[in-house]
Coordinates of C-alpha atoms in Angstrom, one line a residue:
P3 CA 35.5 14.1 90.5
H4 CA 36.2 13.9 86.8
P5 CA 33.3 15.1 84.6
P6 CA 31.6 12.4 82.7
P7 CA 32.9 11.8 79.2
Q8 CA 31.1 13.7 76.5
A9 CA 28.8 11.6 74.3
T10 CA 30.0 11.4 70.8
R11 CA 27.3 12.0 67.9
R12 CA 27.6 10.4 64.5
T13 CA 26.6 12.9 61.9
T14 CA 25.4 11.6 58.5
P15 CA 26.5 13.8 55.7
T16 CA 23.8 15.3 53.6
P17 CA 24.0 14.7 49.9
P18 CA 24.3 17.6 47.6
P19 CA 20.8 19.1 46.8
D20 CA 21.2 18.4 43.1
A21 CA 22.0 14.7 43.6
T22 CA 19.4 12.3 42.3
A23 CA 18.7 8.7 42.9
D24 CA 20.2 7.7 39.6
A25 CA 23.5 9.5 40.5
T26 CA 23.9 7.9 43.9
S27 CA 27.0 5.8 43.9
D28 CA 28.3 3.0 46.0
A29 CA 31.0 5.4 47.3
W30 CA 28.4 7.7 48.7
L31 CA 26.6 4.7 50.3
L32 CA 29.8 3.7 52.0
L33 CA 30.2 7.2 53.3
I34 CA 26.9 6.9 55.0
G35 CA 28.4 4.3 57.3
E36 CA 25.7 1.6 56.8
P37 CA 26.9 0.0 53.6
G38 CA 24.7 -3.2 54.1
V39 CA 21.1 -2.2 54.5
G40 CA 21.4 1.3 53.0
R41 CA 23.2 0.1 49.8
L42 CA 20.6 -2.7 49.2
A43 CA 17.7 -0.3 49.7
V44 CA 19.0 2.3 47.3
L45 CA 20.0 -0.3 44.7
A46 CA 16.5 -1.8 45.0
R47 CA 14.9 1.6 44.5
R48 CA 17.1 2.3 41.5
R49 CA 16.2 -1.1 40.1
L50 CA 12.5 -0.4 40.4
E51 CA 12.9 3.0 38.8
L52 CA 14.7 1.5 35.9
L53 CA 12.1 -1.1 35.4
H54 CA 9.3 1.5 35.6
D55 CA 11.0 3.7 33.0
A56 CA 11.5 0.6 30.8
G57 CA 7.8 -0.1 31.0
V58 CA 7.0 3.5 30.0
R59 CA 9.6 4.0 27.3
I60 CA 9.8 0.6 25.6
G61 CA 7.1 -0.4 23.1
T62 CA 5.8 3.1 22.2
T63 CA 5.5 2.0 18.6
L64 CA 4.8 -1.2 16.7
D65 CA 8.1 -1.1 14.9
V66 CA 10.6 -3.8 15.7
T67 CA 13.7 -1.7 15.1
R68 CA 12.5 1.2 17.1
T69 CA 11.5 -1.0 20.0
A70 CA 15.0 -2.5 20.0
E71 CA 16.5 1.0 20.1
E72 CA 14.3 1.9 23.0
L73 CA 15.6 -1.0 25.0
A74 CA 19.2 0.0 24.3
E75 CA 18.5 3.6 25.2
V76 CA 16.9 2.7 28.5
A77 CA 19.8 0.5 29.6
V78 CA 22.6 3.1 28.9
P79 CA 24.1 4.6 31.0
R80 CA 21.9 3.6 34.0
F81 CA 22.6 -0.1 33.8
A82 CA 25.4 -0.6 31.3
D83 CA 27.8 1.5 29.3
F84 CA 27.0 -0.3 26.0
A85 CA 23.9 -2.2 25.0
A86 CA 23.5 -4.0 21.7
V87 CA 20.4 -5.8 20.2
D88 CA 20.9 -8.5 17.5
L89 CA 17.9 -9.9 15.7
P90 CA 17.5 -12.3 12.8
V91 CA 16.3 -10.8 9.5
P92 CA 13.1 -12.9 9.5
V93 CA 12.1 -11.2 12.8
L94 CA 12.5 -7.8 11.2
L95 CA 10.2 -8.9 8.4
G96 CA 7.6 -10.2 10.8
D97 CA 8.3 -14.0 10.5
E98 CA 9.3 -16.6 13.0
P99 CA 13.1 -16.9 13.5
E100 CA 14.8 -20.1 12.4
P101 CA 17.0 -22.1 14.8
L102 CA 20.5 -20.5 15.2
D103 CA 23.3 -22.5 13.7
P104 CA 26.9 -21.6 12.6
G105 CA 25.6 -20.2 9.3
T106 CA 22.8 -18.1 10.7
R107 CA 23.3 -14.4 10.5
L108 CA 21.9 -11.9 12.9
R109 CA 21.7 -8.2 12.2
R110 CA 22.7 -5.5 14.8
V111 CA 19.6 -3.3 14.9
A112 CA 20.4 -1.2 17.9
L113 CA 23.5 0.0 19.8
S114 CA 23.6 2.5 22.6
A115 CA 26.9 3.6 23.9
V116 CA 28.5 6.2 26.3
H117 CA 31.1 6.9 23.6
E118 CA 31.9 5.9 20.1
E119 CA 35.2 4.1 20.8
S120 CA 33.7 0.7 21.6
H121 CA 35.1 -1.3 18.7
L122 CA 31.9 -3.4 18.8
Y123 CA 29.8 -4.2 15.7
E124 CA 27.9 -1.2 14.4
V125 CA 24.2 -0.9 13.7
G126 CA 23.4 -2.6 10.4
D127 CA 26.4 -5.0 10.5
P128 CA 25.7 -8.7 10.0
V129 CA 26.7 -10.8 13.0
C130 CA 27.4 -14.5 12.8
Y131 CA 28.2 -15.8 16.3
V132 CA 30.5 -18.8 16.7
D133 CA 29.3 -21.6 19.0
S134 CA 31.6 -20.7 21.9
T135 CA 30.4 -17.1 22.4
P136 CA 28.0 -16.2 25.2
Q137 CA 25.5 -15.0 22.6
A138 CA 25.4 -18.3 20.8
R139 CA 25.2 -20.2 24.1
S140 CA 22.4 -17.9 25.3
W141 CA 20.4 -18.4 22.1
E142 CA 20.8 -22.2 22.2
T143 CA 20.0 -22.8 25.8
G144 CA 17.5 -19.9 26.2
R145 CA 19.3 -18.8 29.4
S146 CA 21.3 -15.7 30.3
V147 CA 25.1 -15.8 30.4
L148 CA 27.2 -13.7 32.7
E149 CA 30.9 -13.1 31.9
P150 CA 32.2 -10.9 34.8
V151 CA 35.8 -10.8 33.4
L152 CA 35.9 -10.6 29.6
A153 CA 39.7 -10.8 29.5
E154 CA 39.3 -14.4 30.7
A155 CA 36.4 -15.3 28.4
G156 CA 38.1 -17.2 25.6
G157 CA 34.8 -18.1 24.0
W158 CA 33.9 -14.5 23.6
L159 CA 37.3 -13.6 22.2
A160 CA 37.0 -16.4 19.6
Q161 CA 34.3 -14.4 17.8
D162 CA 36.7 -11.8 16.3
P163 CA 40.1 -11.7 18.2
P164 CA 41.5 -8.5 16.6
R165 CA 38.3 -6.5 17.0
L166 CA 37.6 -7.7 20.6
E167 CA 41.2 -7.3 21.7
R168 CA 40.8 -3.6 20.8
A169 CA 37.5 -3.5 22.7
L170 CA 39.3 -4.8 25.8
A171 CA 42.0 -2.3 25.4
A172 CA 39.3 0.4 25.2
G173 CA 38.1 -0.6 28.7
I174 CA 35.2 -3.0 28.1
H175 CA 35.6 -5.6 30.9
S176 CA 32.3 -7.3 31.7
L177 CA 29.3 -8.7 29.8
I178 CA 25.8 -10.0 30.3
T179 CA 24.0 -11.5 27.3
V180 CA 20.2 -12.3 27.6
P181 CA 18.0 -14.1 25.0
L182 CA 15.0 -12.2 23.8
R183 CA 12.3 -14.8 24.4
A184 CA 8.6 -14.2 24.1
R185 CA 5.8 -16.8 24.0
G186 CA 8.4 -19.7 23.9
V187 CA 10.3 -18.3 20.9
T188 CA 13.8 -16.8 20.9
L189 CA 13.7 -13.6 18.8
G190 CA 17.3 -12.4 19.3
V191 CA 20.0 -11.7 21.9
V192 CA 20.8 -8.6 23.9
S193 CA 24.4 -7.8 25.1
F194 CA 25.2 -5.5 28.0
Y195 CA 28.8 -4.3 28.5
R196 CA 30.5 -2.4 31.2
S197 CA 33.4 -0.1 30.6
E198 CA 33.2 3.2 32.5
Q199 CA 31.9 1.5 35.7
P200 CA 34.8 -0.3 37.3
A201 CA 32.7 -3.0 39.1
P202 CA 31.9 -6.1 37.1
F203 CA 28.4 -7.4 36.6
E204 CA 27.1 -9.5 39.4
D205 CA 24.2 -12.0 39.9
D206 CA 21.9 -9.2 41.0
D207 CA 22.7 -7.4 37.7
L208 CA 21.9 -10.6 35.8
S209 CA 18.4 -10.8 37.3
L210 CA 17.8 -7.2 36.5
A211 CA 18.9 -7.7 32.9
Q212 CA 16.6 -10.6 32.6
E213 CA 13.6 -8.6 33.8
L214 CA 14.5 -5.7 31.5
V215 CA 14.9 -7.9 28.4
G216 CA 11.8 -9.9 29.3
R217 CA 9.6 -6.8 29.2
A218 CA 11.1 -5.7 25.9
A219 CA 10.8 -9.1 24.4
I220 CA 7.0 -9.0 24.6
C221 CA 7.0 -5.5 22.9
I222 CA 9.3 -6.8 20.2
D223 CA 7.1 -9.8 19.6
N224 CA 4.0 -7.7 19.4
A225 CA 5.8 -5.4 16.9
R226 CA 6.9 -8.5 14.9
R227 CA 3.3 -9.9 14.8
Y228 CA 2.0 -6.5 13.7
T229 CA 4.6 -6.3 11.0
R230 CA 3.6 -9.7 9.7
E231 CA -0.1 -8.8 9.6
H232 CA 0.7 -5.4 8.0
N233 CA 2.9 -7.0 5.3
T234 CA 0.3 -9.6 4.6
A235 CA -2.4 -7.0 4.2
L236 CA -0.1 -4.8 2.1
A237 CA 0.8 -7.8 -0.1
L238 CA -2.9 -8.7 -0.6
Q239 CA -3.7 -5.1 -1.4
R240 CA -0.9 -4.7 -3.9
S241 CA -1.9 -7.9 -5.6
L242 CA -5.4 -6.6 -6.0
L243 CA -4.3 -3.2 -7.4
P244 CA -3.5 -2.6 -11.1
R245 CA -0.1 -3.7 -12.3
G246 CA 1.3 -1.6 -15.1
R247 CA -0.7 0.5 -17.6
P248 CA -3.3 -1.0 -19.9
E249 CA -2.9 -0.5 -23.7
Q250 CA -5.0 2.5 -24.7
S251 CA -4.4 5.8 -26.4
A252 CA -7.4 7.9 -25.1
V253 CA -5.5 9.3 -22.1
E254 CA -1.9 9.5 -20.9
V255 CA -2.1 8.4 -17.3
A256 CA 0.0 8.5 -14.1
Y257 CA -1.1 7.2 -10.7
R258 CA 0.1 6.8 -7.2
Y259 CA -1.0 4.7 -4.2
L260 CA 0.4 5.4 -0.8
P261 CA -0.7 3.1 2.1
A262 CA -1.4 4.8 5.5
Q263 CA 1.2 4.7 8.2
A264 CA -1.4 3.2 10.6
G265 CA -2.3 0.3 8.3
V266 CA -3.4 -0.8 4.8
G267 CA -6.6 0.7 3.6
G268 CA -9.2 0.1 0.9
D269 CA -8.4 2.8 -1.7
W270 CA -8.2 1.7 -5.3
F271 CA -8.0 3.1 -8.8
D272 CA -8.3 1.7 -12.3
V273 CA -7.9 2.5 -16.0
I274 CA -10.1 0.2 -18.1
P275 CA -10.1 0.3 -21.9
L276 CA -13.6 0.2 -23.3
S277 CA -15.0 -0.3 -26.8
G278 CA -14.8 2.4 -29.4
A279 CA -11.3 3.6 -28.2
R280 CA -12.9 4.9 -25.0
V281 CA -11.5 4.5 -21.5
A282 CA -13.0 4.3 -18.0
L283 CA -11.3 6.0 -15.1
V284 CA -12.2 4.7 -11.6
V285 CA -11.2 5.7 -8.1
G286 CA -12.8 4.2 -5.0
D287 CA -12.4 4.1 -1.2
V288 CA -13.5 1.4 1.3
V289 CA -13.9 2.6 4.8
G290 CA -11.5 1.1 7.4
H291 CA -8.1 -0.5 7.4
G292 CA -6.6 -4.0 7.4
L293 CA -7.2 -7.3 5.6
H294 CA -10.9 -6.8 5.5
A295 CA -10.7 -3.5 3.8
A296 CA -8.2 -4.7 1.3
A297 CA -10.2 -7.8 0.5
T298 CA -13.4 -5.7 0.1
M299 CA -11.5 -3.4 -2.3
G300 CA -10.6 -6.4 -4.4
R301 CA -14.2 -7.5 -4.6
L302 CA -15.4 -4.1 -5.7
R303 CA -12.7 -3.6 -8.2
T304 CA -13.5 -7.0 -9.8
A305 CA -17.2 -6.1 -9.9
V306 CA -16.4 -2.8 -11.7
H307 CA -14.3 -4.7 -14.3
N308 CA -17.2 -7.1 -14.9
F309 CA -19.7 -4.3 -15.2
C310 CA -17.4 -2.4 -17.6
S311 CA -17.4 -5.5 -19.9
L312 CA -21.1 -4.9 -20.3
D313 CA -20.5 -1.3 -21.5
L314 CA -22.9 0.1 -19.0
P315 CA -23.5 3.8 -18.7
P316 CA -21.8 5.4 -15.7
D317 CA -24.9 5.9 -13.6
E318 CA -26.2 2.5 -14.4
L319 CA -22.9 0.9 -13.5
L320 CA -22.9 2.6 -10.0
T321 CA -26.5 1.5 -9.5
H322 CA -25.4 -2.1 -10.0
L323 CA -22.4 -1.6 -7.8
D324 CA -24.5 0.0 -5.1
D325 CA -26.9 -3.0 -5.2
L326 CA -23.9 -5.4 -5.0
V327 CA -22.5 -3.6 -1.9
G328 CA -26.0 -3.7 -0.3
R329 CA -26.2 -7.5 -0.8
L330 CA -22.7 -8.0 0.6
D331 CA -23.5 -5.9 3.7
R332 CA -26.6 -8.0 4.3
G333 CA -24.5 -11.2 4.0
E334 CA -26.5 -12.6 1.1
G335 CA -24.9 -15.5 -0.7
W336 CA -23.1 -17.0 2.3
A337 CA -23.1 -20.8 2.3
V338 CA -23.0 -20.9 6.1
E339 CA -24.2 -18.6 8.8
N340 CA -22.0 -15.5 8.9
T341 CA -21.3 -14.4 12.4
H342 CA -18.1 -12.4 11.8
E343 CA -18.7 -8.8 12.9
D344 CA -16.7 -7.4 10.1
S345 CA -18.3 -9.3 7.3
G346 CA -20.1 -6.2 6.0
I347 CA -18.4 -3.5 3.9
V348 CA -19.4 -0.7 6.4
G349 CA -19.0 2.0 3.7
A350 CA -17.5 2.7 0.3
T351 CA -17.3 5.6 -2.2
C352 CA -16.6 5.6 -5.9
L353 CA -16.0 8.0 -8.8
Y354 CA -16.5 6.6 -12.3
A355 CA -15.7 8.5 -15.5
V356 CA -15.8 7.5 -19.2
Y357 CA -13.8 9.5 -21.8
D358 CA -14.4 9.3 -25.6
P359 CA -11.4 10.5 -27.6
V360 CA -13.5 10.9 -30.8
S361 CA -16.1 13.2 -29.4
R362 CA -13.9 14.5 -26.5
R363 CA -16.9 14.0 -24.2
C364 CA -16.4 12.8 -20.7
A365 CA -19.3 11.4 -18.6
L366 CA -18.8 11.3 -14.8
T367 CA -20.8 10.1 -11.8
R368 CA -20.0 9.6 -8.2
A369 CA -21.2 7.9 -5.0
G370 CA -20.2 9.9 -2.0
H371 CA -16.7 10.6 -3.4
P372 CA -14.7 13.9 -3.5
L373 CA -15.1 16.0 -6.6
P374 CA -12.8 15.5 -9.5
A375 CA -10.6 18.3 -10.9
V376 CA -10.2 19.3 -14.5
V377 CA -7.1 21.3 -15.5
A378 CA -7.6 23.1 -18.8
P379 CA -4.7 23.6 -21.3
D380 CA -4.6 27.3 -20.2
G381 CA -4.0 26.3 -16.6
T382 CA -7.6 26.9 -15.3
V383 CA -8.5 24.5 -12.6
E384 CA -12.1 23.6 -11.9
F385 CA -13.7 21.1 -9.7
V386 CA -16.5 19.5 -11.6
D387 CA -20.0 20.4 -10.3
L388 CA -21.0 16.8 -10.0
P389 CA -24.0 15.8 -7.9
S390 CA -23.0 13.6 -5.0
G391 CA -24.9 10.4 -4.8
P392 CA -25.0 8.4 -1.5
P393 CA -22.1 6.1 -0.6
L394 CA -22.4 2.6 -2.0
G395 CA -24.6 0.2 -0.2
L396 CA -27.3 2.7 1.1
G397 CA -29.6 2.2 -2.0
G398 CA -32.8 4.0 -2.8
M399 CA -31.3 7.0 -4.6
P400 CA -30.5 7.3 -8.3
F401 CA -27.0 8.5 -9.4
E402 CA -26.7 11.4 -11.8
T403 CA -24.3 11.7 -14.7
V404 CA -22.7 14.9 -15.9
E405 CA -21.2 15.2 -19.4
L406 CA -18.6 17.8 -20.3
E407 CA -16.4 18.4 -23.3
L408 CA -12.6 18.4 -22.6
A409 CA -10.1 20.2 -24.8
E410 CA -7.2 18.1 -26.0
G411 CA -4.5 18.1 -23.4
S412 CA -6.8 18.7 -20.5
Q413 CA -5.9 16.8 -17.3
L414 CA -8.6 15.0 -15.3
V415 CA -7.5 14.4 -11.7
L416 CA -9.2 11.8 -9.5
Y417 CA -8.2 11.1 -5.9
T418 CA -9.4 9.8 -2.5
D419 CA -10.2 11.9 0.5
G420 CA -6.9 11.0 2.2
L421 CA -5.2 13.4 -0.2
V422 CA -7.0 16.6 0.8
E423 CA -8.3 15.9 4.3
D424 CA -6.7 14.9 7.6
R425 CA -6.9 15.7 11.3
H426 CA -5.0 18.9 11.0
R427 CA -6.6 20.2 7.7
D428 CA -10.2 20.4 6.6
I429 CA -11.3 19.5 3.1
D430 CA -11.8 23.0 1.9
T431 CA -8.2 24.0 2.7
G432 CA -7.0 20.8 1.0
L433 CA -9.0 21.5 -2.1
D434 CA -7.6 25.1 -2.3
L435 CA -4.1 23.8 -2.0
L436 CA -4.7 21.2 -4.6
R437 CA -6.1 23.8 -7.0
T438 CA -2.9 25.8 -6.5
V439 CA -0.6 22.9 -7.2
L440 CA -2.6 21.8 -10.3
A441 CA -2.4 25.2 -12.0
R442 CA 0.6 24.1 -14.1
P443 CA -0.8 22.5 -17.3
D444 CA 2.7 22.2 -18.9
R445 CA 3.6 19.4 -16.5
A446 CA 3.4 15.7 -17.6
P447 CA 1.0 13.5 -15.5
E448 CA 3.9 11.9 -13.7
D449 CA 5.3 15.3 -12.7
T450 CA 1.8 16.3 -11.6
C451 CA 1.5 13.3 -9.3
E452 CA 4.9 14.1 -7.7
A453 CA 4.0 17.8 -7.2
V454 CA 0.6 17.0 -5.7
L455 CA 2.0 14.4 -3.2
D456 CA 4.9 16.7 -2.2
A457 CA 2.6 19.6 -1.5
L458 CA -0.4 17.9 0.2
L459 CA 0.9 14.9 2.0
P460 CA 2.8 14.8 5.3
A461 CA 5.7 12.5 5.8
R462 CA 3.5 9.9 7.6
P463 CA 0.0 10.1 6.1
G464 CA -2.8 9.0 8.5
D465 CA -4.9 7.6 5.7
D466 CA -4.1 5.8 2.5
V467 CA -4.2 7.8 -0.7
A468 CA -5.0 6.9 -4.4
L469 CA -4.3 9.5 -7.0
L470 CA -5.0 9.2 -10.8
V471 CA -4.0 11.9 -13.3
A472 CA -5.2 11.5 -16.9
R473 CA -4.2 13.8 -19.8
T474 CA -6.7 13.6 -22.7
N475 CA -5.8 12.8 -26.3
T476 CA -8.1 12.8 -29.3
L477 CA -8.6 10.8 -32.4
G478 CA -8.5 13.3 -35.3
P479 CA -10.5 13.2 -38.5
E480 CA -7.6 11.4 -40.2
Q481 CA -8.3 8.4 -37.9
V482 CA -12.0 8.3 -38.2
A483 CA -14.3 7.4 -41.1
Q484 CA -18.1 7.5 -40.8
W485 CA -21.0 6.8 -43.2
D486 CA -24.7 7.2 -42.7
L487 CA -26.5 4.5 -44.6
P488 CA -30.2 4.2 -45.4
S489 CA -32.1 1.1 -44.3
D490 CA -31.9 -0.4 -47.8
P491 CA -30.3 -3.8 -48.6
A492 CA -28.8 -2.3 -51.8
V493 CA -26.6 -0.1 -49.7
V494 CA -24.5 -3.1 -48.5
A495 CA -22.4 -3.1 -51.6
R496 CA -21.7 0.6 -51.2
A497 CA -20.6 0.0 -47.6
R498 CA -18.1 -2.6 -48.8
E499 CA -16.7 -0.3 -51.3
A500 CA -16.4 2.5 -48.8
V501 CA -14.6 0.3 -46.3
T502 CA -12.1 -1.0 -49.0
G503 CA -11.4 2.5 -50.1
Q504 CA -10.8 3.8 -46.6
L505 CA -8.4 1.0 -45.7
A506 CA -6.5 1.6 -48.9
A507 CA -6.1 5.3 -47.9
W508 CA -4.8 4.2 -44.5
G509 CA -2.4 1.7 -46.0
L510 CA -4.2 -1.3 -44.4
H511 CA -4.6 -3.4 -47.5
E512 CA -4.0 -6.6 -45.5
L513 CA -7.2 -6.0 -43.5
A514 CA -9.4 -5.1 -46.5
F515 CA -10.8 -8.5 -47.2
T516 CA -11.6 -9.4 -43.6
T517 CA -13.0 -6.0 -42.7
E518 CA -15.2 -5.9 -45.9
L519 CA -16.8 -9.2 -44.8
V520 CA -17.3 -8.0 -41.2
A521 CA -18.8 -4.7 -42.3
S522 CA -21.0 -6.4 -44.8
E523 CA -22.4 -8.9 -42.3
L524 CA -23.0 -6.3 -39.6
V525 CA -24.7 -3.8 -42.0
T526 CA -26.9 -6.6 -43.5
N527 CA -28.0 -7.7 -40.0
A528 CA -28.8 -4.1 -39.0
I529 CA -30.9 -3.5 -42.1
R530 CA -32.7 -6.9 -41.8
H531 CA -33.4 -7.1 -38.1
A532 CA -33.2 -3.5 -36.7
T533 CA -35.0 -0.2 -37.2
G534 CA -34.1 3.3 -37.9
P535 CA -31.0 4.7 -39.6
V536 CA -27.7 2.7 -39.8
Q537 CA -24.3 4.2 -39.3
L538 CA -21.0 2.6 -40.2
R539 CA -17.8 3.8 -38.6
L540 CA -14.1 2.8 -38.8
L541 CA -11.5 3.9 -36.2
R542 CA -7.8 3.5 -36.6
D543 CA -6.4 3.3 -33.1
R544 CA -4.2 0.7 -31.5
A545 CA -6.5 -1.7 -33.4
L546 CA -8.8 -1.3 -36.3
I547 CA -12.3 -0.8 -34.9
C548 CA -15.4 -1.4 -37.0
E549 CA -18.8 -0.2 -35.6
V550 CA -22.3 -0.4 -36.9
Y551 CA -25.0 1.5 -35.2
D552 CA -28.8 1.0 -35.5
G553 CA -31.9 2.2 -33.6
S554 CA -32.9 -1.2 -32.1
G555 CA -32.3 -2.2 -28.5
T556 CA -32.2 -5.9 -29.3
S557 CA -28.7 -7.4 -29.3
P558 CA -27.7 -10.3 -31.6
R559 CA -26.7 -13.5 -29.9
L560 CA -23.9 -15.8 -30.9
R561 CA -25.2 -19.4 -31.3
R562 CA -24.2 -22.6 -32.9
A563 CA -26.2 -23.1 -36.1
R564 CA -27.6 -26.6 -36.9
T565 CA -26.8 -28.3 -40.1
E566 CA -30.3 -27.7 -41.5
D567 CA -30.4 -24.0 -40.5
E568 CA -30.3 -21.5 -43.4
G569 CA -28.9 -18.6 -41.2
G570 CA -27.3 -17.9 -37.9
R571 CA -23.7 -18.2 -39.0
G572 CA -23.0 -14.6 -39.7
L573 CA -22.2 -13.5 -36.2
F574 CA -20.1 -16.7 -35.7
L575 CA -18.1 -15.7 -38.8
V576 CA -17.6 -12.2 -37.4
A577 CA -16.3 -13.6 -34.1
Q578 CA -13.8 -15.9 -35.9
L579 CA -12.5 -13.1 -38.1
T580 CA -12.0 -10.5 -35.4
E581 CA -10.1 -10.5 -32.1
R582 CA -12.9 -9.0 -30.0
W583 CA -16.5 -8.0 -30.6
G584 CA -19.4 -6.9 -28.5
T585 CA -22.5 -4.7 -28.1
R586 CA -22.7 -1.2 -26.6
Y587 CA -26.1 0.3 -25.8
T588 CA -27.1 3.9 -26.2
P589 CA -30.3 5.8 -25.1
D590 CA -31.8 5.4 -28.6
G591 CA -30.2 2.2 -30.0
K592 CA -27.1 0.0 -29.9
T593 CA -23.7 -0.3 -31.5
I594 CA -22.1 -3.6 -32.6
W595 CA -18.3 -3.3 -32.6
T596 CA -15.4 -5.4 -33.6
E597 CA -11.6 -5.1 -33.2
Q598 CA -8.8 -6.4 -35.4
P599 CA -5.1 -6.1 -34.6
L600 CA -3.2 -3.8 -36.9
P601 CA -0.5 -5.5 -39.1
G602 CA 3.1 -5.3 -37.9
P603 CA 5.6 -2.9 -39.4

């Protein structure tokens, strides 16, 4: 008998050991011999892996452009050969997009490609889609559009026939366009093209593209919302920070403010002209980031300006500011019950300095703030040994003031802790580096600011930074005239003569009559109502300053005199003849000062 036929065995080839799921091709699946179930299983696995990777790689930052780039990078080459993301400019700025019409321009913010010869719009190019294009239809309807054969898609070719004919010639043959929709709003459109892969896009590819773009749309919308909040906080903060430089000649100033990469903070600085040609230098820091920190900074900065108008000593000013912060933290003054958890200030520091260009004396005090640096004309850098008071709002502890004499041309450097301290560097290392950079007294304040920021700050600072550099000037003897007067009414005539003679020597004849009346009235009031010696001083600065000092702590008050009153009109006359006037208290008396603008050339 014939032997039974030998059974045949089908052998499934083994894929190369270095082959991966992403490299499995339809040709290999056909080689297996079960193109139906096997192909669908492998394609489903590849689809899940792509979506998983998209969830991991898309949305790693809160930057709209970077999120769009991550979407394009994930799609190429695993899903498409070219992927382009087009967004309206308002979305890049954090705003809501406007309805797309023939005049609306999108901007190409991301393009990922297997090679550079695509002939598609490049990143940064404005794109204005005509109504017949798949992108315009996708935006208008909110639905995805599949164009399996682009050579037959007349609506797509109508966008830019010469350019797109070249794209077809380069091998691009199939397109899927998907609207970027999140929370009911269309934020842009995404276009996927095939060129190297011969098979056109199918319905399964369309559903995968929709899932991929849907996940990215949420990330882009989150980034857009963050951008809007960040821009709002930044705009608020910049509106609350100083604009320009105030008119004063006591110091030559330069300043920098750099917001943190993570968000807007509460750092601030100020240069505030005071009476007697003096100037106040302020740097402060509110703990935290965001709108609350920026708004709190504005409140504290306004309070410092108001306290400066009272000419308070530095330690007394910080005491008042400390009391204000404590009351704000306790929620005092709210018209309704305050339940917001961030209503308090949480923490703030401040450094306040007053420089007098006549005496060259500088008084400084601080509340939990980093030490200021003084750069002498010979290049010596010292951090002022200034006692550290508690941060603002704690209360109960007095603030101490340190006075030092600064040589002309010295630089006083004030800054916030973000300049010298971060996660990778302790404060001592930062201070040593700052000392090294500052040891160049020949640099102008602007150059000093640039050198300090270049040396101490990383490309993406983790905290916001305020830096203020002030080079001191002096008012020399040729700009100051001073007379000690006895407390005798007969001396008033001598004071008038001295004022007239000094103004003649300065060539200010036009101001002689007015200044003579002002000095006469102030000296007469000091002799009549005050005690102790009287001192008259004229300063020729940006304005003509007339000051009268006496030993009394009682300040005159401007009032409206009645018809039958014999006095009370002198101070009113002074206020009418001068541009500004006020009172400055000292430990042993007070100074009444006035300012008059100098005549033009």
